[in-house]
Amino acid sequence: MSLVEMGRTVGSWWQGDVAYRFRRSPVAILAALVGLALLVAAMGAPVLAPYDAFDPAAANAADARLPPGGEGLFGDTYLLGTDPQGRDMLSAMLYGLRTSLVVGLASVAAAAIAGVLLGLMAGYFGGVLDAFIMRAADVQLSFPAILIALLIDGVARTAMPSALHAELAVPILIAAIAASFWVQYARTVRGLVLVERSREYVLAAKVTGVSTARILLTHILPNVLGPVLVIATINLALAILTESTLSFLGVGLPSTQPSLGSLVRIGNEFVFSGDWWISALPGLLLVLLSLSVNIFGDWLRDALNPKLAS
């Protein structure tokens, strides 16, 4: 696609109904701007952070638990203070925000891909395959998502040496969270496919000899992506909170890899010592991130709902 065609596509979208509702919603605009600012800050952590939170040499134990604006032993000023390991809180929060966003985005993408594929197959083919996938989904829905994630992480910890598990902590956490969220996508897509498969355009594609894979991926899939996008947006906040909960419980990422949940857990031990900033600041950042994503997801759900179109 050329730049001219891309510009026309963007311009056409900007004049559409969804973009019009977005421009008329100050709350959605604010949530989108906050989420975008946090995303830019997280991805730019290596440039924006004063120190490398992953480098043990950057932490000075003599500067541990300094309050916001405190000055270190060697004259360094820490804008948001330091944690019990002597790490700069601003740097740790930026890197922790990046870790939480990477885990959240990757787990939502993995869950969406798996759930959409299973939902397409269940709704299109039906029969035994449909019954098997839906019964598996029903069984998983009877367990809380956090319990499934804990189970997968616990099995990985038992099956792997400690050093290997620490090295693969992020992929394992992504897989554990993704395995907890695929059901919503599968059930939603299956219900939509049951309606779409009897439409004229699908029947015409069958008559003309179009392959099943092409019918599913190029004909049916584009017509069911709207609800999937809404679920993914809302699930992003849930995935970030799940990662933070696991890290807070000490079964997520190791302490050497800062995330918002692990920072809150570390600071929780010093709340009653007066070192409130160690847990309060990452907690506020986590709330701000989750709230902006949830608000934007709620707006997107309403904007894509045909019943609300006027």
PDB file of C-alpha atoms in Angstrom:
ATOM      1  CA  MET A   1       0.000   0.000   0.000  1.00  0.00           C
ATOM      2  CA  SER A   2       1.406   3.379  -1.010  1.00  0.00           C
ATOM      3  CA  LEU A   3       1.528   6.396   1.278  1.00  0.00           C
ATOM      4  CA  VAL A   4      -1.252   8.057  -0.708  1.00  0.00           C
ATOM      5  CA  GLU A   5      -3.554   5.051  -0.327  1.00  0.00           C
ATOM      6  CA  MET A   6      -2.658   4.783   3.366  1.00  0.00           C
ATOM      7  CA  GLY A   7      -3.469   8.467   3.830  1.00  0.00           C
ATOM      8  CA  ARG A   8      -6.820   8.000   2.119  1.00  0.00           C
ATOM      9  CA  THR A   9      -7.599   5.008   4.349  1.00  0.00           C
ATOM     10  CA  VAL A  10      -6.771   6.954   7.504  1.00  0.00           C
ATOM     11  CA  GLY A  11      -8.765   9.934   6.277  1.00  0.00           C
ATOM     12  CA  SER A  12     -11.759   7.723   5.474  1.00  0.00           C
ATOM     13  CA  TRP A  13     -11.586   6.165   8.934  1.00  0.00           C
ATOM     14  CA  TRP A  14     -11.310   9.573  10.595  1.00  0.00           C
ATOM     15  CA  GLN A  15     -14.552  10.603   8.910  1.00  0.00           C
ATOM     16  CA  GLY A  16     -16.329   7.413  10.000  1.00  0.00           C
ATOM     17  CA  ASP A  17     -18.842   6.889  12.794  1.00  0.00           C
ATOM     18  CA  VAL A  18     -16.379   5.471  15.342  1.00  0.00           C
ATOM     19  CA  ALA A  19     -13.933   8.350  14.901  1.00  0.00           C
ATOM     20  CA  TYR A  20     -16.813  10.837  15.133  1.00  0.00           C
ATOM     21  CA  ARG A  21     -17.941   9.335  18.454  1.00  0.00           C
ATOM     22  CA  PHE A  22     -14.326   9.391  19.647  1.00  0.00           C
ATOM     23  CA  ARG A  23     -13.977  13.103  18.876  1.00  0.00           C
ATOM     24  CA  ARG A  24     -17.228  13.776  20.757  1.00  0.00           C
ATOM     25  CA  SER A  25     -16.120  11.906  23.898  1.00  0.00           C
ATOM     26  CA  PRO A  26     -13.700  13.887  26.114  1.00  0.00           C
ATOM     27  CA  VAL A  27     -13.404  10.951  28.524  1.00  0.00           C
ATOM     28  CA  ALA A  28     -12.335   8.567  25.749  1.00  0.00           C
ATOM     29  CA  ILE A  29      -9.844  11.116  24.413  1.00  0.00           C
ATOM     30  CA  LEU A  30      -8.343  11.612  27.883  1.00  0.00           C
ATOM     31  CA  ALA A  31      -8.124   7.853  28.490  1.00  0.00           C
ATOM     32  CA  ALA A  32      -6.487   7.328  25.103  1.00  0.00           C
ATOM     33  CA  LEU A  33      -3.970  10.127  25.704  1.00  0.00           C
ATOM     34  CA  VAL A  34      -3.065   8.792  29.164  1.00  0.00           C
ATOM     35  CA  GLY A  35      -2.686   5.244  27.838  1.00  0.00           C
ATOM     36  CA  LEU A  36      -0.604   6.445  24.902  1.00  0.00           C
ATOM     37  CA  ALA A  37       1.632   8.542  27.191  1.00  0.00           C
ATOM     38  CA  LEU A  38       2.210   5.549  29.474  1.00  0.00           C
ATOM     39  CA  LEU A  39       2.967   3.339  26.470  1.00  0.00           C
ATOM     40  CA  VAL A  40       5.521   5.836  25.141  1.00  0.00           C
ATOM     41  CA  ALA A  41       7.094   6.175  28.593  1.00  0.00           C
ATOM     42  CA  ALA A  42       7.315   2.393  28.951  1.00  0.00           C
ATOM     43  CA  MET A  43       8.826   1.780  25.523  1.00  0.00           C
ATOM     44  CA  GLY A  44      11.223   4.692  26.032  1.00  0.00           C
ATOM     45  CA  ALA A  45      12.369   3.508  29.450  1.00  0.00           C
ATOM     46  CA  PRO A  46      16.005   2.930  28.365  1.00  0.00           C
ATOM     47  CA  VAL A  47      16.152   6.587  27.247  1.00  0.00           C
ATOM     48  CA  LEU A  48      13.927   8.262  29.840  1.00  0.00           C
ATOM     49  CA  ALA A  49      15.058   6.376  32.954  1.00  0.00           C
ATOM     50  CA  PRO A  50      17.983   7.997  34.820  1.00  0.00           C
ATOM     51  CA  TYR A  51      19.386   4.567  35.677  1.00  0.00           C
ATOM     52  CA  ASP A  52      19.206   1.025  34.300  1.00  0.00           C
ATOM     53  CA  ALA A  53      16.892  -0.840  36.675  1.00  0.00           C
ATOM     54  CA  PHE A  54      18.198  -4.204  35.384  1.00  0.00           C
ATOM     55  CA  ASP A  55      21.826  -3.329  36.195  1.00  0.00           C
ATOM     56  CA  PRO A  56      22.716  -4.336  39.789  1.00  0.00           C
ATOM     57  CA  ALA A  57      25.664  -1.938  39.665  1.00  0.00           C
ATOM     58  CA  ALA A  58      23.251   0.994  39.295  1.00  0.00           C
ATOM     59  CA  ALA A  59      21.781   0.281  42.747  1.00  0.00           C
ATOM     60  CA  ASN A  60      23.588   1.648  45.786  1.00  0.00           C
ATOM     61  CA  ALA A  61      22.704  -0.029  49.076  1.00  0.00           C
ATOM     62  CA  ALA A  62      23.842   3.078  50.944  1.00  0.00           C
ATOM     63  CA  ASP A  63      21.035   5.030  49.240  1.00  0.00           C
ATOM     64  CA  ALA A  64      18.293   2.534  50.123  1.00  0.00           C
ATOM     65  CA  ARG A  65      14.833   3.806  51.120  1.00  0.00           C
ATOM     66  CA  LEU A  66      15.489   7.457  50.404  1.00  0.00           C
ATOM     67  CA  PRO A  67      12.301   9.584  50.243  1.00  0.00           C
ATOM     68  CA  PRO A  68      11.233  11.400  47.043  1.00  0.00           C
ATOM     69  CA  GLY A  69      13.695  14.167  46.278  1.00  0.00           C
ATOM     70  CA  GLY A  70      16.290  12.619  48.573  1.00  0.00           C
ATOM     71  CA  GLU A  71      19.999  13.021  47.943  1.00  0.00           C
ATOM     72  CA  GLY A  72      22.251   9.983  47.864  1.00  0.00           C
ATOM     73  CA  LEU A  73      25.633   9.378  49.441  1.00  0.00           C
ATOM     74  CA  PHE A  74      27.442  10.521  46.294  1.00  0.00           C
ATOM     75  CA  GLY A  75      25.237  13.518  45.603  1.00  0.00           C
ATOM     76  CA  ASP A  76      22.709  11.826  43.308  1.00  0.00           C
ATOM     77  CA  THR A  77      19.183  13.224  43.582  1.00  0.00           C
ATOM     78  CA  TYR A  78      16.343  10.689  43.337  1.00  0.00           C
ATOM     79  CA  LEU A  79      13.149  12.391  42.152  1.00  0.00           C
ATOM     80  CA  LEU A  80      10.828   9.611  43.408  1.00  0.00           C
ATOM     81  CA  GLY A  81      13.144   8.182  46.050  1.00  0.00           C
ATOM     82  CA  THR A  82      14.719   4.728  46.167  1.00  0.00           C
ATOM     83  CA  ASP A  83      13.581   1.220  47.052  1.00  0.00           C
ATOM     84  CA  PRO A  84      15.104  -1.102  49.715  1.00  0.00           C
ATOM     85  CA  GLN A  85      17.732  -2.261  47.204  1.00  0.00           C
ATOM     86  CA  GLY A  86      18.884   1.304  46.537  1.00  0.00           C
ATOM     87  CA  ARG A  87      17.349   1.429  43.053  1.00  0.00           C
ATOM     88  CA  ASP A  88      15.984   4.679  41.712  1.00  0.00           C
ATOM     89  CA  MET A  89      12.192   4.440  41.966  1.00  0.00           C
ATOM     90  CA  LEU A  90      11.569   6.439  38.792  1.00  0.00           C
ATOM     91  CA  SER A  91      13.779   4.086  36.778  1.00  0.00           C
ATOM     92  CA  ALA A  92      12.299   0.991  38.421  1.00  0.00           C
ATOM     93  CA  MET A  93       8.755   2.214  37.719  1.00  0.00           C
ATOM     94  CA  LEU A  94       9.476   2.972  34.062  1.00  0.00           C
ATOM     95  CA  TYR A  95      11.079  -0.424  33.507  1.00  0.00           C
ATOM     96  CA  GLY A  96       8.356  -2.088  35.579  1.00  0.00           C
ATOM     97  CA  LEU A  97       5.703  -0.365  33.475  1.00  0.00           C
ATOM     98  CA  ARG A  98       7.393  -1.669  30.332  1.00  0.00           C
ATOM     99  CA  THR A  99       7.501  -5.203  31.722  1.00  0.00           C
ATOM    100  CA  SER A 100       3.839  -5.115  32.754  1.00  0.00           C
ATOM    101  CA  LEU A 101       2.765  -3.758  29.366  1.00  0.00           C
ATOM    102  CA  VAL A 102       4.857  -6.273  27.412  1.00  0.00           C
ATOM    103  CA  VAL A 103       3.451  -9.170  29.429  1.00  0.00           C
ATOM    104  CA  GLY A 104      -0.092  -7.806  29.156  1.00  0.00           C
ATOM    105  CA  LEU A 105       0.020  -7.125  25.410  1.00  0.00           C
ATOM    106  CA  ALA A 106       1.746 -10.414  24.568  1.00  0.00           C
ATOM    107  CA  SER A 107      -0.615 -12.510  26.711  1.00  0.00           C
ATOM    108  CA  VAL A 108      -3.705 -10.801  25.264  1.00  0.00           C
ATOM    109  CA  ALA A 109      -2.383 -11.324  21.715  1.00  0.00           C
ATOM    110  CA  ALA A 110      -1.666 -15.008  22.395  1.00  0.00           C
ATOM    111  CA  ALA A 111      -5.066 -15.551  24.043  1.00  0.00           C
ATOM    112  CA  ALA A 112      -6.853 -13.757  21.190  1.00  0.00           C
ATOM    113  CA  ILE A 113      -5.104 -15.774  18.481  1.00  0.00           C
ATOM    114  CA  ALA A 114      -5.775 -19.106  20.217  1.00  0.00           C
ATOM    115  CA  GLY A 115      -9.352 -18.215  21.170  1.00  0.00           C
ATOM    116  CA  VAL A 116     -10.278 -16.846  17.743  1.00  0.00           C
ATOM    117  CA  LEU A 117      -8.906 -19.895  15.919  1.00  0.00           C
ATOM    118  CA  LEU A 118     -10.690 -22.301  18.248  1.00  0.00           C
ATOM    119  CA  GLY A 119     -13.907 -20.273  18.001  1.00  0.00           C
ATOM    120  CA  LEU A 120     -13.738 -20.246  14.197  1.00  0.00           C
ATOM    121  CA  MET A 121     -13.307 -24.020  14.054  1.00  0.00           C
ATOM    122  CA  ALA A 122     -15.969 -24.726  16.670  1.00  0.00           C
ATOM    123  CA  GLY A 123     -18.570 -22.482  15.034  1.00  0.00           C
ATOM    124  CA  TYR A 124     -17.870 -23.480  11.431  1.00  0.00           C
ATOM    125  CA  PHE A 125     -17.409 -27.240  11.722  1.00  0.00           C
ATOM    126  CA  GLY A 126     -19.696 -27.919  14.690  1.00  0.00           C
ATOM    127  CA  GLY A 127     -20.247 -31.513  15.769  1.00  0.00           C
ATOM    128  CA  VAL A 128     -17.766 -33.300  18.009  1.00  0.00           C
ATOM    129  CA  LEU A 129     -15.086 -30.620  17.611  1.00  0.00           C
ATOM    130  CA  ASP A 130     -17.501 -27.915  18.711  1.00  0.00           C
ATOM    131  CA  ALA A 131     -18.676 -29.958  21.694  1.00  0.00           C
ATOM    132  CA  PHE A 132     -15.102 -30.736  22.788  1.00  0.00           C
ATOM    133  CA  ILE A 133     -13.896 -27.120  22.599  1.00  0.00           C
ATOM    134  CA  MET A 134     -16.945 -25.726  24.365  1.00  0.00           C
ATOM    135  CA  ARG A 135     -16.858 -28.328  27.145  1.00  0.00           C
ATOM    136  CA  ALA A 136     -13.192 -27.531  27.696  1.00  0.00           C
ATOM    137  CA  ALA A 137     -14.145 -23.854  27.873  1.00  0.00           C
ATOM    138  CA  ASP A 138     -16.924 -24.610  30.367  1.00  0.00           C
ATOM    139  CA  VAL A 139     -14.515 -26.515  32.595  1.00  0.00           C
ATOM    140  CA  GLN A 140     -11.996 -23.680  32.537  1.00  0.00           C
ATOM    141  CA  LEU A 141     -14.680 -21.089  33.328  1.00  0.00           C
ATOM    142  CA  SER A 142     -15.359 -22.925  36.591  1.00  0.00           C
ATOM    143  CA  PHE A 143     -11.904 -21.891  37.842  1.00  0.00           C
ATOM    144  CA  PRO A 144     -10.735 -18.310  38.501  1.00  0.00           C
ATOM    145  CA  ALA A 145      -8.215 -16.999  35.986  1.00  0.00           C
ATOM    146  CA  ILE A 146      -5.660 -16.275  38.695  1.00  0.00           C
ATOM    147  CA  LEU A 147      -5.881 -19.895  39.908  1.00  0.00           C
ATOM    148  CA  ILE A 148      -5.158 -21.250  36.414  1.00  0.00           C
ATOM    149  CA  ALA A 149      -2.197 -18.900  36.061  1.00  0.00           C
ATOM    150  CA  LEU A 150      -0.893 -19.995  39.468  1.00  0.00           C
ATOM    151  CA  LEU A 151      -1.265 -23.651  38.464  1.00  0.00           C
ATOM    152  CA  ILE A 152       0.665 -23.231  35.212  1.00  0.00           C
ATOM    153  CA  ASP A 153       3.408 -21.212  36.893  1.00  0.00           C
ATOM    154  CA  GLY A 154       3.635 -23.779  39.715  1.00  0.00           C
ATOM    155  CA  VAL A 155       3.992 -26.666  37.255  1.00  0.00           C
ATOM    156  CA  ALA A 156       6.712 -24.762  35.398  1.00  0.00           C
ATOM    157  CA  ARG A 157       8.584 -24.080  38.641  1.00  0.00           C
ATOM    158  CA  THR A 158       8.430 -27.759  39.569  1.00  0.00           C
ATOM    159  CA  ALA A 159       9.466 -29.058  36.149  1.00  0.00           C
ATOM    160  CA  MET A 160      12.314 -26.611  35.518  1.00  0.00           C
ATOM    161  CA  PRO A 161      15.535 -25.830  37.366  1.00  0.00           C
ATOM    162  CA  SER A 162      15.440 -22.507  39.209  1.00  0.00           C
ATOM    163  CA  ALA A 163      17.976 -20.867  36.895  1.00  0.00           C
ATOM    164  CA  LEU A 164      16.061 -21.906  33.764  1.00  0.00           C
ATOM    165  CA  HIS A 165      12.740 -20.783  35.214  1.00  0.00           C
ATOM    166  CA  ALA A 166      14.182 -17.370  36.095  1.00  0.00           C
ATOM    167  CA  GLU A 167      15.495 -17.034  32.550  1.00  0.00           C
ATOM    168  CA  LEU A 168      12.134 -17.995  31.019  1.00  0.00           C
ATOM    169  CA  ALA A 169      10.003 -16.172  33.617  1.00  0.00           C
ATOM    170  CA  VAL A 170       8.478 -13.724  31.134  1.00  0.00           C
ATOM    171  CA  PRO A 171       7.438 -16.313  28.465  1.00  0.00           C
ATOM    172  CA  ILE A 172       6.045 -18.592  31.177  1.00  0.00           C
ATOM    173  CA  LEU A 173       4.044 -15.740  32.675  1.00  0.00           C
ATOM    174  CA  ILE A 174       2.711 -14.771  29.241  1.00  0.00           C
ATOM    175  CA  ALA A 175       1.649 -18.371  28.548  1.00  0.00           C
ATOM    176  CA  ALA A 176       0.007 -18.696  31.977  1.00  0.00           C
ATOM    177  CA  ILE A 177      -2.058 -15.527  31.562  1.00  0.00           C
ATOM    178  CA  ALA A 178      -2.937 -16.318  27.930  1.00  0.00           C
ATOM    179  CA  ALA A 179      -4.195 -19.756  28.954  1.00  0.00           C
ATOM    180  CA  SER A 180      -6.543 -18.041  31.395  1.00  0.00           C
ATOM    181  CA  PHE A 181      -8.210 -15.704  28.872  1.00  0.00           C
ATOM    182  CA  TRP A 182      -8.707 -17.635  25.607  1.00  0.00           C
ATOM    183  CA  VAL A 183     -12.198 -18.830  26.572  1.00  0.00           C
ATOM    184  CA  GLN A 184     -13.901 -15.441  26.141  1.00  0.00           C
ATOM    185  CA  TYR A 185     -12.611 -15.098  22.597  1.00  0.00           C
ATOM    186  CA  ALA A 186     -13.547 -18.663  21.654  1.00  0.00           C
ATOM    187  CA  ARG A 187     -17.118 -18.430  22.943  1.00  0.00           C
ATOM    188  CA  THR A 188     -17.735 -15.014  21.397  1.00  0.00           C
ATOM    189  CA  VAL A 189     -16.305 -15.921  17.995  1.00  0.00           C
ATOM    190  CA  ARG A 190     -18.146 -19.257  17.943  1.00  0.00           C
ATOM    191  CA  GLY A 191     -21.489 -17.506  18.464  1.00  0.00           C
ATOM    192  CA  LEU A 192     -20.769 -15.036  15.673  1.00  0.00           C
ATOM    193  CA  VAL A 193     -19.575 -17.734  13.277  1.00  0.00           C
ATOM    194  CA  LEU A 194     -22.776 -19.737  13.833  1.00  0.00           C
ATOM    195  CA  VAL A 195     -24.637 -16.741  12.377  1.00  0.00           C
ATOM    196  CA  GLU A 196     -22.138 -15.858   9.642  1.00  0.00           C
ATOM    197  CA  ARG A 197     -21.730 -19.348   8.204  1.00  0.00           C
ATOM    198  CA  SER A 198     -25.283 -19.337   6.850  1.00  0.00           C
ATOM    199  CA  ARG A 199     -24.954 -15.945   5.142  1.00  0.00           C
ATOM    200  CA  GLU A 200     -25.126 -15.667   1.362  1.00  0.00           C
ATOM    201  CA  TYR A 201     -21.507 -14.614   0.914  1.00  0.00           C
ATOM    202  CA  VAL A 202     -20.273 -17.755   2.693  1.00  0.00           C
ATOM    203  CA  LEU A 203     -22.591 -20.018   0.703  1.00  0.00           C
ATOM    204  CA  ALA A 204     -21.468 -18.326  -2.525  1.00  0.00           C
ATOM    205  CA  ALA A 205     -17.823 -18.880  -1.599  1.00  0.00           C
ATOM    206  CA  LYS A 206     -18.509 -22.576  -1.010  1.00  0.00           C
ATOM    207  CA  VAL A 207     -20.262 -22.937  -4.367  1.00  0.00           C
ATOM    208  CA  THR A 208     -17.354 -21.326  -6.221  1.00  0.00           C
ATOM    209  CA  GLY A 209     -14.918 -23.789  -4.658  1.00  0.00           C
ATOM    210  CA  VAL A 210     -13.129 -21.485  -2.220  1.00  0.00           C
ATOM    211  CA  SER A 211     -11.142 -23.495   0.348  1.00  0.00           C
ATOM    212  CA  THR A 212     -12.369 -23.749   3.936  1.00  0.00           C
ATOM    213  CA  ALA A 213      -9.285 -22.016   5.325  1.00  0.00           C
ATOM    214  CA  ARG A 214      -9.784 -19.073   2.979  1.00  0.00           C
ATOM    215  CA  ILE A 215     -13.469 -18.810   3.855  1.00  0.00           C
ATOM    216  CA  LEU A 216     -12.620 -18.718   7.549  1.00  0.00           C
ATOM    217  CA  LEU A 217      -9.695 -16.311   7.358  1.00  0.00           C
ATOM    218  CA  THR A 218     -10.684 -13.910   4.576  1.00  0.00           C
ATOM    219  CA  HIS A 219     -14.490 -14.010   4.589  1.00  0.00           C
ATOM    220  CA  ILE A 220     -15.739 -14.770   8.115  1.00  0.00           C
ATOM    221  CA  LEU A 221     -12.868 -13.524  10.290  1.00  0.00           C
ATOM    222  CA  PRO A 222     -13.053  -9.829   9.241  1.00  0.00           C
ATOM    223  CA  ASN A 223     -16.742  -9.788  10.174  1.00  0.00           C
ATOM    224  CA  VAL A 224     -16.159 -10.991  13.751  1.00  0.00           C
ATOM    225  CA  LEU A 225     -13.140  -8.853  14.662  1.00  0.00           C
ATOM    226  CA  GLY A 226     -15.161  -5.986  16.176  1.00  0.00           C
ATOM    227  CA  PRO A 227     -16.190  -7.798  19.372  1.00  0.00           C
ATOM    228  CA  VAL A 228     -12.747  -9.425  19.537  1.00  0.00           C
ATOM    229  CA  LEU A 229     -11.114  -5.991  19.590  1.00  0.00           C
ATOM    230  CA  VAL A 230     -13.371  -4.880  22.443  1.00  0.00           C
ATOM    231  CA  ILE A 231     -12.618  -8.013  24.475  1.00  0.00           C
ATOM    232  CA  ALA A 232      -8.886  -7.600  23.850  1.00  0.00           C
ATOM    233  CA  THR A 233      -8.939  -3.984  25.041  1.00  0.00           C
ATOM    234  CA  ILE A 234     -10.749  -4.853  28.264  1.00  0.00           C
ATOM    235  CA  ASN A 235      -8.646  -7.981  28.796  1.00  0.00           C
ATOM    236  CA  LEU A 236      -5.462  -5.923  28.534  1.00  0.00           C
ATOM    237  CA  ALA A 237      -6.237  -4.279  31.873  1.00  0.00           C
ATOM    238  CA  LEU A 238      -7.120  -7.680  33.370  1.00  0.00           C
ATOM    239  CA  ALA A 239      -3.881  -9.211  32.067  1.00  0.00           C
ATOM    240  CA  ILE A 240      -1.807  -6.381  33.546  1.00  0.00           C
ATOM    241  CA  LEU A 241      -3.585  -6.764  36.886  1.00  0.00           C
ATOM    242  CA  THR A 242      -3.100 -10.549  36.766  1.00  0.00           C
ATOM    243  CA  GLU A 243       0.623 -10.127  36.144  1.00  0.00           C
ATOM    244  CA  SER A 244       0.834  -7.624  38.992  1.00  0.00           C
ATOM    245  CA  THR A 245      -1.093  -9.966  41.301  1.00  0.00           C
ATOM    246  CA  LEU A 246       1.195 -12.884  40.503  1.00  0.00           C
ATOM    247  CA  SER A 247       4.284 -10.726  41.004  1.00  0.00           C
ATOM    248  CA  PHE A 248       2.832  -9.374  44.254  1.00  0.00           C
ATOM    249  CA  LEU A 249       2.346 -12.949  45.472  1.00  0.00           C
ATOM    250  CA  GLY A 250       5.968 -13.702  44.584  1.00  0.00           C
ATOM    251  CA  VAL A 251       5.205 -16.260  41.864  1.00  0.00           C
ATOM    252  CA  GLY A 252       5.534 -14.008  38.832  1.00  0.00           C
ATOM    253  CA  LEU A 253       8.740 -12.317  37.792  1.00  0.00           C
ATOM    254  CA  PRO A 254      11.868 -12.510  39.967  1.00  0.00           C
ATOM    255  CA  SER A 255      12.843  -9.458  42.004  1.00  0.00           C
ATOM    256  CA  THR A 256      15.716  -8.742  39.603  1.00  0.00           C
ATOM    257  CA  GLN A 257      13.146  -7.997  36.865  1.00  0.00           C
ATOM    258  CA  PRO A 258      11.071  -5.069  38.125  1.00  0.00           C
ATOM    259  CA  SER A 259       7.353  -4.992  37.411  1.00  0.00           C
ATOM    260  CA  LEU A 260       4.656  -2.874  38.991  1.00  0.00           C
ATOM    261  CA  GLY A 261       3.401  -5.822  41.035  1.00  0.00           C
ATOM    262  CA  SER A 262       6.822  -6.770  42.391  1.00  0.00           C
ATOM    263  CA  LEU A 263       7.532  -3.132  43.306  1.00  0.00           C
ATOM    264  CA  VAL A 264       4.269  -2.970  45.269  1.00  0.00           C
ATOM    265  CA  ARG A 265       5.165  -6.254  47.004  1.00  0.00           C
ATOM    266  CA  ILE A 266       8.622  -4.995  47.985  1.00  0.00           C
ATOM    267  CA  GLY A 267       7.209  -1.734  49.315  1.00  0.00           C
ATOM    268  CA  ASN A 268       4.411  -3.473  51.186  1.00  0.00           C
ATOM    269  CA  GLU A 269       6.959  -4.738  53.706  1.00  0.00           C
ATOM    270  CA  PHE A 270       7.970  -1.172  54.596  1.00  0.00           C
ATOM    271  CA  VAL A 271       4.597   0.607  54.632  1.00  0.00           C
ATOM    272  CA  PHE A 272       4.426   0.696  58.422  1.00  0.00           C
ATOM    273  CA  SER A 273       8.001   1.951  58.585  1.00  0.00           C
ATOM    274  CA  GLY A 274       6.947   5.204  56.937  1.00  0.00           C
ATOM    275  CA  ASP A 275       8.401   4.351  53.501  1.00  0.00           C
ATOM    276  CA  TRP A 276       5.065   4.829  51.775  1.00  0.00           C
ATOM    277  CA  TRP A 277       6.446   5.797  48.352  1.00  0.00           C
ATOM    278  CA  ILE A 278       7.931   2.366  47.631  1.00  0.00           C
ATOM    279  CA  SER A 279       4.491   0.770  47.241  1.00  0.00           C
ATOM    280  CA  ALA A 280       2.212   3.796  46.803  1.00  0.00           C
ATOM    281  CA  LEU A 281       3.838   5.226  43.672  1.00  0.00           C
ATOM    282  CA  PRO A 282       3.896   1.950  41.651  1.00  0.00           C
ATOM    283  CA  GLY A 283       0.375   1.249  42.914  1.00  0.00           C
ATOM    284  CA  LEU A 284      -0.886   4.612  41.677  1.00  0.00           C
ATOM    285  CA  LEU A 285       0.790   4.045  38.313  1.00  0.00           C
ATOM    286  CA  LEU A 286      -0.865   0.621  38.061  1.00  0.00           C
ATOM    287  CA  VAL A 287      -4.274   2.117  38.890  1.00  0.00           C
ATOM    288  CA  LEU A 288      -3.790   4.886  36.313  1.00  0.00           C
ATOM    289  CA  LEU A 289      -2.820   2.392  33.610  1.00  0.00           C
ATOM    290  CA  SER A 290      -5.669  -0.015  34.335  1.00  0.00           C
ATOM    291  CA  LEU A 291      -8.231   2.781  34.627  1.00  0.00           C
ATOM    292  CA  SER A 292      -7.270   4.381  31.306  1.00  0.00           C
ATOM    293  CA  VAL A 293      -7.408   1.035  29.477  1.00  0.00           C
ATOM    294  CA  ASN A 294     -10.741   0.100  31.079  1.00  0.00           C
ATOM    295  CA  ILE A 295     -12.350   3.457  30.278  1.00  0.00           C
ATOM    296  CA  PHE A 296     -11.193   3.307  26.671  1.00  0.00           C
ATOM    297  CA  GLY A 297     -12.367  -0.303  26.408  1.00  0.00           C
ATOM    298  CA  ASP A 298     -15.826   0.611  27.729  1.00  0.00           C
ATOM    299  CA  TRP A 299     -16.078   3.461  25.222  1.00  0.00           C
ATOM    300  CA  LEU A 300     -14.963   1.185  22.379  1.00  0.00           C
ATOM    301  CA  ARG A 301     -17.591  -1.395  23.332  1.00  0.00           C
ATOM    302  CA  ASP A 302     -20.323   1.243  23.203  1.00  0.00           C
ATOM    303  CA  ALA A 303     -18.983   2.783  19.972  1.00  0.00           C
ATOM    304  CA  LEU A 304     -18.959  -0.561  18.140  1.00  0.00           C
ATOM    305  CA  ASN A 305     -22.390  -1.579  19.410  1.00  0.00           C
ATOM    306  CA  PRO A 306     -24.826  -1.193  16.498  1.00  0.00           C
ATOM    307  CA  LYS A 307     -27.747  -0.793  18.911  1.00  0.00           C
ATOM    308  CA  LEU A 308     -26.251   2.487  20.116  1.00  0.00           C
ATOM    309  CA  ALA A 309     -25.760   3.919  16.628  1.00  0.00           C
ATOM    310  CA  SER A 310     -27.849   6.983  16.045  1.00  0.00           C
TER     311      SER A 310
END
